[in-house]
Amino acid sequence: MKITEHLSKAKKVLFSLEILPPLKGNGIQSIYDSIDPLIAFGPSFINVTYHREEFVYKKREKGYLEKIAIKKRPGTVGICAAIVNKYKIDAVPHIICGGFTKEETENALIDLNFLGIDNVLLLRGDPIKTEASFIPEEEGHHYAVDLVRQVVGLNQGIYMDEDLQNAQPTNFCIGVAGYPEKHFEAPNLKNDLKYLKQKIDAGAEYIVTQLFYDNQKFKTFVNLCREEEITVPIIPGIKPISSKNQILTLPKNFHIDMPHELVEAIEKCKSDEEVKKVGIDWAIQQSKDLIEFGVPCIHYYTMGKSLSVREVVKAVF
Ligand code: FAD
């Protein structure tokens, strides 16, 4: 079922999960191990992130450097198919522009359509570590909006092969990303919202946000979206803090602020267990307040830490 149908048919606030494919060499059981503790609470859908290959330089004889591509995690198509098959829950693969030509993207979409997976979250992807800014593949997409247009085209039966006879339209429901604290490259939030609206006008049907810890930032973002006539559902992304180090890494990696009160509470903790408790309590309060604000669904980033998310959904749903 499409995510938009989940949202429109819901009689209560829903919750969804986001999981990370395991490092290569691990099997599908590691995915099941992260979903199993949460399944009894009834997630409505499960997103699977995509991680593109990175390039590293290895020193070879006589000081030569060899550029090597390393892909650390498996792709999303097989994982999504396994989730749907095992749990009978909708899985949402993340599809990114980075590292893909339009043709490779179309092939992945054909595979998803073949498997009956009819939801996708479309993203640009970050620049890889060796790039100062995002560089699309030759014959690839530069922005998420270009990807949205490709999927909308497929939904109309427009494939890259012009000679394809009786092309069957796909039926993907399209989600895109939004940033309550603006995307790190955007000069300001208003400019970022202009491009968010472009993604919606191109055919995206709902928004999932970057994680945040200050609900006021999300509420202001939603109000600004509505002022800009972005009317689609906006699903907040929440991640319980699970280690002290995250008060440094999360702002750096996700370009977000952390409320002073939360940082102070974490700094006072004497063990990881105490940090986890603070993180869970904060996420519970955030979730309850967001439900009161009227969100249709809460999206929990598990990032391999499903036990903290379990405590949150147990208390909230
Ligand atoms: P875009 O919407 O293309 O925007 C990128 C930047 O360009 C923004 O600053 C925007 O304002 C600007 N912009 C957009 N369109 C235009 C235009 N036409 N002209 C000029 N400027 C423009 N990354 C992964 O690699 N894998 C994942 O699985 C993944 N999942 C994510 C899930 C969520 C919910 C979120 C919030 C992010 C996720 N990301 C993932 C990270 C995401 O790929 C990065 O944040 C990336 O830098 C931007 O992606 P986007 O789709 O928001 O890009």
CSV table of C-alpha atoms and ligand atoms in Angstrom, one decimal:
chain,number,residue,atom,x,y,z
A,1,MET,CA,0.0,0.0,0.0
A,2,LYS,CA,1.2,3.5,-0.7
A,3,ILE,CA,2.4,5.6,2.2
A,4,THR,CA,-0.2,8.3,1.3
A,5,GLU,CA,-2.9,5.6,1.7
A,6,HIS,CA,-1.5,4.6,5.1
A,7,LEU,CA,-1.8,8.2,6.1
A,8,SER,CA,-5.2,9.0,4.7
A,9,LYS,CA,-6.8,5.7,6.1
A,10,ALA,CA,-5.2,6.0,9.6
A,11,LYS,CA,-7.5,6.4,12.5
A,12,LYS,CA,-4.6,7.3,14.8
A,13,VAL,CA,-1.1,8.6,14.6
A,14,LEU,CA,1.2,6.1,12.9
A,15,PHE,CA,4.8,5.4,13.3
A,16,SER,CA,7.4,4.2,10.9
A,17,LEU,CA,11.0,3.0,11.1
A,18,GLU,CA,14.2,3.6,9.2
A,19,ILE,CA,16.9,1.0,9.2
A,20,LEU,CA,20.4,0.9,7.9
A,21,PRO,CA,21.6,-2.1,5.8
A,22,PRO,CA,24.3,-4.0,7.7
A,23,LEU,CA,28.0,-3.8,6.8
A,24,LYS,CA,28.8,-6.1,3.9
A,25,GLY,CA,29.4,-9.8,4.8
A,26,ASN,CA,26.4,-9.8,7.3
A,27,GLY,CA,23.3,-11.6,6.3
A,28,ILE,CA,19.6,-10.7,6.3
A,29,GLN,CA,19.3,-12.0,9.9
A,30,SER,CA,20.9,-8.8,11.1
A,31,ILE,CA,18.1,-6.8,9.6
A,32,TYR,CA,15.5,-9.1,11.2
A,33,ASP,CA,17.3,-8.7,14.5
A,34,SER,CA,16.8,-4.9,14.4
A,35,ILE,CA,13.2,-5.1,13.3
A,36,ASP,CA,12.0,-8.0,15.5
A,37,PRO,CA,12.0,-6.1,18.8
A,38,LEU,CA,9.7,-3.4,17.2
A,39,ILE,CA,7.3,-5.4,15.2
A,40,ALA,CA,4.8,-6.1,18.0
A,41,PHE,CA,4.2,-2.3,18.3
A,42,GLY,CA,2.9,-2.2,14.7
A,43,PRO,CA,5.1,0.0,12.5
A,44,SER,CA,3.2,1.1,9.4
A,45,PHE,CA,6.2,1.0,7.0
A,46,ILE,CA,10.0,0.5,7.1
A,47,ASN,CA,12.4,2.6,5.2
A,48,VAL,CA,15.8,1.2,4.1
A,49,THR,CA,18.6,3.7,3.6
A,50,TYR,CA,21.0,3.5,0.6
A,51,HIS,CA,24.8,4.0,1.0
A,52,ARG,CA,26.8,4.7,-2.1
A,53,GLU,CA,30.3,3.6,-2.7
A,54,GLU,CA,33.2,5.7,-1.4
A,55,PHE,CA,36.5,6.2,-3.1
A,56,VAL,CA,39.8,5.7,-1.1
A,57,TYR,CA,43.4,6.1,-2.2
A,58,LYS,CA,45.7,3.2,-1.5
A,59,LYS,CA,49.5,3.6,-1.5
A,60,ARG,CA,51.1,1.2,-4.0
A,61,GLU,CA,54.7,0.6,-5.0
A,62,LYS,CA,56.9,3.6,-5.8
A,63,GLY,CA,54.5,5.9,-4.1
A,64,TYR,CA,51.7,5.5,-6.6
A,65,LEU,CA,48.2,6.1,-5.3
A,66,GLU,CA,45.5,3.8,-6.6
A,67,LYS,CA,41.9,5.0,-6.4
A,68,ILE,CA,39.6,2.2,-5.2
A,69,ALA,CA,35.8,2.2,-4.9
A,70,ILE,CA,34.5,0.6,-1.7
A,71,LYS,CA,30.9,-0.2,-1.1
A,72,LYS,CA,30.4,-0.9,2.6
A,73,ARG,CA,26.7,-1.9,2.6
A,74,PRO,CA,24.4,-3.9,0.3
A,75,GLY,CA,21.7,-2.2,-1.7
A,76,THR,CA,18.1,-1.7,-0.8
A,77,VAL,CA,16.1,-3.8,-3.4
A,78,GLY,CA,16.8,-7.2,-1.9
A,79,ILE,CA,16.5,-6.0,1.7
A,80,CYS,CA,13.1,-4.4,0.9
A,81,ALA,CA,11.8,-7.5,-0.8
A,82,ALA,CA,12.9,-9.6,2.3
A,83,ILE,CA,11.1,-7.3,4.7
A,84,VAL,CA,7.9,-7.3,2.7
A,85,ASN,CA,8.1,-11.1,2.4
A,86,LYS,CA,8.8,-11.7,6.1
A,87,TYR,CA,6.7,-9.1,7.9
A,88,LYS,CA,4.0,-8.2,5.3
A,89,ILE,CA,4.8,-4.6,6.0
A,90,ASP,CA,5.5,-2.0,3.3
A,91,ALA,CA,9.2,-1.3,2.8
A,92,VAL,CA,10.4,2.0,1.4
A,93,PRO,CA,13.7,2.0,-0.4
A,94,HIS,CA,15.8,5.1,-0.5
A,95,ILE,CA,16.9,5.9,-4.0
A,96,ILE,CA,19.7,8.5,-4.5
A,97,CYS,CA,21.1,10.4,-7.4
A,98,GLY,CA,24.7,10.1,-6.4
A,99,GLY,CA,26.7,7.4,-8.1
A,100,PHE,CA,23.9,6.4,-10.5
A,101,THR,CA,23.1,7.1,-14.2
A,102,LYS,CA,19.5,7.6,-15.1
A,103,GLU,CA,19.6,4.2,-16.8
A,104,GLU,CA,20.8,2.5,-13.6
A,105,THR,CA,18.1,4.2,-11.6
A,106,GLU,CA,15.5,3.1,-14.1
A,107,ASN,CA,16.7,-0.5,-13.8
A,108,ALA,CA,16.5,-0.4,-10.0
A,109,LEU,CA,12.9,1.1,-10.3
A,110,ILE,CA,12.0,-1.7,-12.7
A,111,ASP,CA,13.2,-4.3,-10.2
A,112,LEU,CA,11.2,-2.7,-7.4
A,113,ASN,CA,8.1,-2.5,-9.5
A,114,PHE,CA,8.5,-6.1,-10.5
A,115,LEU,CA,8.7,-7.0,-6.8
A,116,GLY,CA,5.5,-5.1,-6.1
A,117,ILE,CA,7.3,-2.4,-4.0
A,118,ASP,CA,5.4,0.8,-4.8
A,119,ASN,CA,6.9,3.4,-2.4
A,120,VAL,CA,10.2,5.2,-2.8
A,121,LEU,CA,12.0,8.0,-0.9
A,122,LEU,CA,13.9,10.0,-3.4
A,123,LEU,CA,17.1,11.9,-2.4
A,124,ARG,CA,20.1,13.5,-3.9
A,125,GLY,CA,22.7,11.9,-1.6
A,126,ASP,CA,25.6,13.7,0.1
A,127,PRO,CA,28.9,14.6,-1.6
A,128,ILE,CA,31.3,11.7,-1.1
A,129,LYS,CA,34.3,12.4,1.2
A,130,THR,CA,36.7,13.1,-1.7
A,131,GLU,CA,34.3,15.7,-3.2
A,132,ALA,CA,34.0,19.3,-2.0
A,133,SER,CA,30.5,19.5,-3.3
A,134,PHE,CA,28.0,17.0,-4.9
A,135,ILE,CA,29.0,15.9,-8.3
A,136,PRO,CA,26.4,14.0,-10.3
A,137,GLU,CA,27.4,11.0,-12.5
A,138,GLU,CA,27.6,11.8,-16.2
A,139,GLU,CA,24.1,10.9,-17.4
A,140,GLY,CA,23.0,11.1,-13.7
A,141,HIS,CA,20.7,13.5,-11.8
A,142,HIS,CA,21.9,16.6,-10.0
A,143,TYR,CA,19.0,17.2,-7.6
A,144,ALA,CA,16.4,15.1,-6.0
A,145,VAL,CA,13.7,16.9,-8.1
A,146,ASP,CA,15.3,15.4,-11.2
A,147,LEU,CA,14.8,12.0,-9.7
A,148,VAL,CA,11.2,12.9,-8.8
A,149,ARG,CA,10.6,13.8,-12.5
A,150,GLN,CA,12.1,10.5,-13.7
A,151,VAL,CA,9.8,8.4,-11.4
A,152,VAL,CA,6.8,10.5,-12.3
A,153,GLY,CA,7.7,9.8,-15.9
A,154,LEU,CA,7.8,6.1,-15.3
A,155,ASN,CA,4.5,6.3,-13.5
A,156,GLN,CA,3.2,7.7,-16.9
A,157,GLY,CA,4.8,4.8,-18.8
A,158,ILE,CA,7.8,6.9,-20.0
A,159,TYR,CA,10.9,4.7,-20.0
A,160,MET,CA,14.3,5.6,-21.4
A,161,ASP,CA,13.9,3.1,-24.2
A,162,GLU,CA,11.8,5.0,-26.7
A,163,ASP,CA,11.1,1.9,-28.8
A,164,LEU,CA,9.6,-0.1,-25.9
A,165,GLN,CA,6.2,-1.4,-27.0
A,166,ASN,CA,3.2,-1.4,-24.6
A,167,ALA,CA,5.3,0.2,-21.8
A,168,GLN,CA,3.5,-0.4,-18.5
A,169,PRO,CA,3.3,2.6,-16.2
A,170,THR,CA,4.7,2.0,-12.7
A,171,ASN,CA,2.7,3.2,-9.7
A,172,PHE,CA,5.2,4.6,-7.2
A,173,CYS,CA,4.3,6.8,-4.3
A,174,ILE,CA,7.0,9.4,-3.9
A,175,GLY,CA,8.5,10.8,-0.7
A,176,VAL,CA,11.2,13.4,-0.4
A,177,ALA,CA,13.4,14.8,2.4
A,178,GLY,CA,12.8,18.1,4.2
A,179,TYR,CA,15.0,20.0,6.7
A,180,PRO,CA,13.5,21.9,9.6
A,181,GLU,CA,16.9,23.4,10.3
A,182,LYS,CA,17.5,23.9,6.5
A,183,HIS,CA,19.8,21.8,4.3
A,184,PHE,CA,23.4,22.5,5.0
A,185,GLU,CA,24.1,23.9,1.5
A,186,ALA,CA,21.1,26.1,1.4
A,187,PRO,CA,21.8,29.9,1.9
A,188,ASN,CA,18.7,30.1,4.1
A,189,LEU,CA,15.5,28.2,5.0
A,190,LYS,CA,13.3,30.2,2.6
A,191,ASN,CA,15.5,29.3,-0.3
A,192,ASP,CA,15.6,25.6,0.8
A,193,LEU,CA,11.7,25.7,1.0
A,194,LYS,CA,11.6,27.0,-2.6
A,195,TYR,CA,13.3,23.9,-3.8
A,196,LEU,CA,11.3,21.7,-1.4
A,197,LYS,CA,8.2,23.1,-3.1
A,198,GLN,CA,9.7,22.3,-6.5
A,199,LYS,CA,10.0,18.6,-5.5
A,200,ILE,CA,6.3,18.6,-4.4
A,201,ASP,CA,5.2,20.5,-7.6
A,202,ALA,CA,7.1,17.9,-9.6
A,203,GLY,CA,5.0,15.1,-8.0
A,204,ALA,CA,6.4,14.2,-4.5
A,205,GLU,CA,3.5,13.3,-2.2
A,206,TYR,CA,4.9,13.5,1.3
A,207,ILE,CA,7.9,14.8,3.2
A,208,VAL,CA,10.0,13.0,5.8
A,209,THR,CA,12.3,15.3,7.8
A,210,GLN,CA,15.8,15.3,8.9
A,211,LEU,CA,16.1,14.3,12.6
A,212,PHE,CA,15.8,17.2,15.1
A,213,TYR,CA,15.7,17.6,18.9
A,214,ASP,CA,13.9,20.9,19.2
A,215,ASN,CA,10.2,20.5,18.3
A,216,GLN,CA,9.8,24.3,17.9
A,217,LYS,CA,12.0,24.1,14.9
A,218,PHE,CA,9.8,21.5,13.3
A,219,LYS,CA,6.6,23.4,14.1
A,220,THR,CA,8.0,26.6,12.6
A,221,PHE,CA,9.1,24.5,9.5
A,222,VAL,CA,5.6,23.1,9.1
A,223,ASN,CA,4.0,26.5,9.4
A,224,LEU,CA,6.5,28.0,6.8
A,225,CYS,CA,5.8,25.1,4.5
A,226,ARG,CA,2.1,25.7,4.7
A,227,GLU,CA,2.7,29.5,4.0
A,228,GLU,CA,4.6,28.4,0.9
A,229,GLU,CA,1.6,26.3,-0.1
A,230,ILE,CA,3.4,23.0,0.5
A,231,THR,CA,0.3,21.1,1.6
A,232,VAL,CA,1.5,17.4,1.6
A,233,PRO,CA,1.9,15.4,4.8
A,234,ILE,CA,5.1,16.2,6.7
A,235,ILE,CA,6.4,13.3,8.8
A,236,PRO,CA,8.9,14.3,11.6
A,237,GLY,CA,12.1,12.2,12.0
A,238,ILE,CA,13.1,11.3,15.5
A,239,LYS,CA,16.2,9.6,16.8
A,240,PRO,CA,16.8,8.8,20.5
A,241,ILE,CA,20.3,9.8,21.6
A,242,SER,CA,22.2,6.7,22.7
A,243,SER,CA,25.8,7.8,23.5
A,244,LYS,CA,27.5,10.8,24.9
A,245,ASN,CA,29.6,11.2,21.8
A,246,GLN,CA,26.5,12.0,19.8
A,247,ILE,CA,26.2,15.5,21.2
A,248,LEU,CA,29.3,16.2,19.0
A,249,THR,CA,28.7,13.8,16.0
A,250,LEU,CA,25.0,14.5,15.4
A,251,PRO,CA,25.3,18.3,14.9
A,252,LYS,CA,28.4,17.7,12.8
A,253,ASN,CA,26.9,15.0,10.6
A,254,PHE,CA,23.3,16.2,10.3
A,255,HIS,CA,23.8,20.0,10.6
A,256,ILE,CA,21.4,20.4,13.5
A,257,ASP,CA,21.3,22.2,16.8
A,258,MET,CA,20.8,20.5,20.1
A,259,PRO,CA,18.8,22.2,22.8
A,260,HIS,CA,20.9,23.4,25.8
A,261,GLU,CA,18.8,21.5,28.3
A,262,LEU,CA,19.3,18.2,26.4
A,263,VAL,CA,23.1,18.6,26.1
A,264,GLU,CA,23.4,19.5,29.8
A,265,ALA,CA,21.4,16.4,30.8
A,266,ILE,CA,23.7,14.2,28.7
A,267,GLU,CA,26.9,15.8,30.0
A,268,LYS,CA,25.8,15.0,33.5
A,269,CYS,CA,25.4,11.3,32.7
A,270,LYS,CA,28.0,8.9,34.2
A,271,SER,CA,27.3,5.9,32.0
A,272,ASP,CA,26.0,5.0,28.6
A,273,GLU,CA,22.9,3.5,30.3
A,274,GLU,CA,22.2,6.9,31.8
A,275,VAL,CA,22.6,8.6,28.4
A,276,LYS,CA,20.3,6.1,26.8
A,277,LYS,CA,17.7,6.8,29.5
A,278,VAL,CA,17.9,10.6,28.9
A,279,GLY,CA,17.7,10.0,25.1
A,280,ILE,CA,14.6,7.8,25.4
A,281,ASP,CA,12.9,10.2,27.8
A,282,TRP,CA,13.6,13.1,25.4
A,283,ALA,CA,12.3,11.2,22.4
A,284,ILE,CA,9.1,10.2,24.3
A,285,GLN,CA,8.4,13.9,25.2
A,286,GLN,CA,9.2,15.0,21.7
A,287,SER,CA,6.8,12.3,20.3
A,288,LYS,CA,3.9,13.2,22.6
A,289,ASP,CA,4.3,16.9,21.9
A,290,LEU,CA,4.4,16.2,18.1
A,291,ILE,CA,1.2,14.1,18.3
A,292,GLU,CA,-0.5,17.0,20.1
A,293,PHE,CA,0.7,19.3,17.3
A,294,GLY,CA,-1.1,17.0,14.9
A,295,VAL,CA,1.5,15.1,12.9
A,296,PRO,CA,0.1,12.1,10.9
A,297,CYS,CA,3.1,9.8,11.6
A,298,ILE,CA,6.4,9.8,13.5
A,299,HIS,CA,9.4,8.3,11.7
A,300,TYR,CA,12.1,6.8,14.0
A,301,TYR,CA,15.6,6.5,12.9
A,302,THR,CA,16.9,3.3,14.4
A,303,MET,CA,20.4,3.4,13.1
A,304,GLY,CA,21.0,-0.1,14.5
A,305,LYS,CA,19.7,0.9,17.9
A,306,SER,CA,16.2,-0.5,17.9
A,307,LEU,CA,16.1,-1.1,21.7
A,308,SER,CA,15.9,2.6,22.5
A,309,VAL,CA,13.3,3.1,19.8
A,310,ARG,CA,11.3,0.2,21.3
A,311,GLU,CA,11.2,1.9,24.7
A,312,VAL,CA,9.9,5.1,23.0
A,313,VAL,CA,7.2,3.4,20.9
A,314,LYS,CA,6.2,1.3,23.9
A,315,ALA,CA,5.5,4.5,25.9
A,316,VAL,CA,3.9,6.5,23.1
A,317,PHE,CA,1.9,4.2,20.8
B,1,FAD,P1,17.9,18.1,-2.8
B,1,FAD,O1,16.4,18.2,-2.6
B,1,FAD,O2,18.3,17.9,-4.2
B,1,FAD,O3,18.6,19.4,-2.2
B,1,FAD,C1,20.0,19.5,-2.1
B,1,FAD,C2,20.4,21.0,-1.9
B,1,FAD,O4,20.3,21.6,-3.2
B,1,FAD,C3,19.6,21.8,-1.0
B,1,FAD,O5,20.4,22.7,-0.4
B,1,FAD,C4,18.5,22.5,-1.8
B,1,FAD,O6,18.1,23.7,-1.3
B,1,FAD,C5,19.3,22.7,-3.1
B,1,FAD,N1,18.5,22.6,-4.3
B,1,FAD,C6,17.5,21.6,-4.6
B,1,FAD,N2,17.1,21.8,-5.9
B,1,FAD,C7,17.8,22.8,-6.4
B,1,FAD,C8,17.8,23.4,-7.7
B,1,FAD,N3,16.9,22.9,-8.7
B,1,FAD,N4,18.6,24.4,-8.0
B,1,FAD,C9,19.5,24.8,-7.0
B,1,FAD,N5,19.5,24.3,-5.7
B,1,FAD,C10,18.7,23.3,-5.5
B,1,FAD,N6,21.4,10.1,2.0
B,1,FAD,C11,21.9,8.9,1.5
B,1,FAD,O7,23.0,8.9,0.8
B,1,FAD,N7,21.2,7.8,1.6
B,1,FAD,C12,20.0,7.8,2.2
B,1,FAD,O8,19.4,6.7,2.4
B,1,FAD,C13,19.5,9.0,2.8
B,1,FAD,N8,18.3,9.0,3.5
B,1,FAD,C14,17.8,10.2,3.9
B,1,FAD,C15,16.5,10.3,4.5
B,1,FAD,C16,16.0,11.5,5.0
B,1,FAD,C17,14.6,11.5,5.6
B,1,FAD,C18,16.8,12.6,4.9
B,1,FAD,C19,16.3,13.9,5.5
B,1,FAD,C20,18.1,12.6,4.3
B,1,FAD,C21,18.6,11.4,3.8
B,1,FAD,N9,19.8,11.3,3.2
B,1,FAD,C22,20.3,10.2,2.7
B,1,FAD,C23,20.7,12.5,3.1
B,1,FAD,C24,20.5,13.3,1.8
B,1,FAD,O9,20.9,12.6,0.7
B,1,FAD,C25,21.3,14.6,1.9
B,1,FAD,O10,20.8,15.4,2.9
B,1,FAD,C26,21.6,15.4,0.6
B,1,FAD,O11,22.7,16.3,0.9
B,1,FAD,C27,20.4,16.2,0.1
B,1,FAD,O12,19.4,15.4,-0.3
B,1,FAD,P2,18.0,16.0,-0.8
B,1,FAD,O13,17.2,14.9,-1.4
B,1,FAD,O14,17.4,16.8,0.3
B,1,FAD,O15,18.6,17.0,-2.0
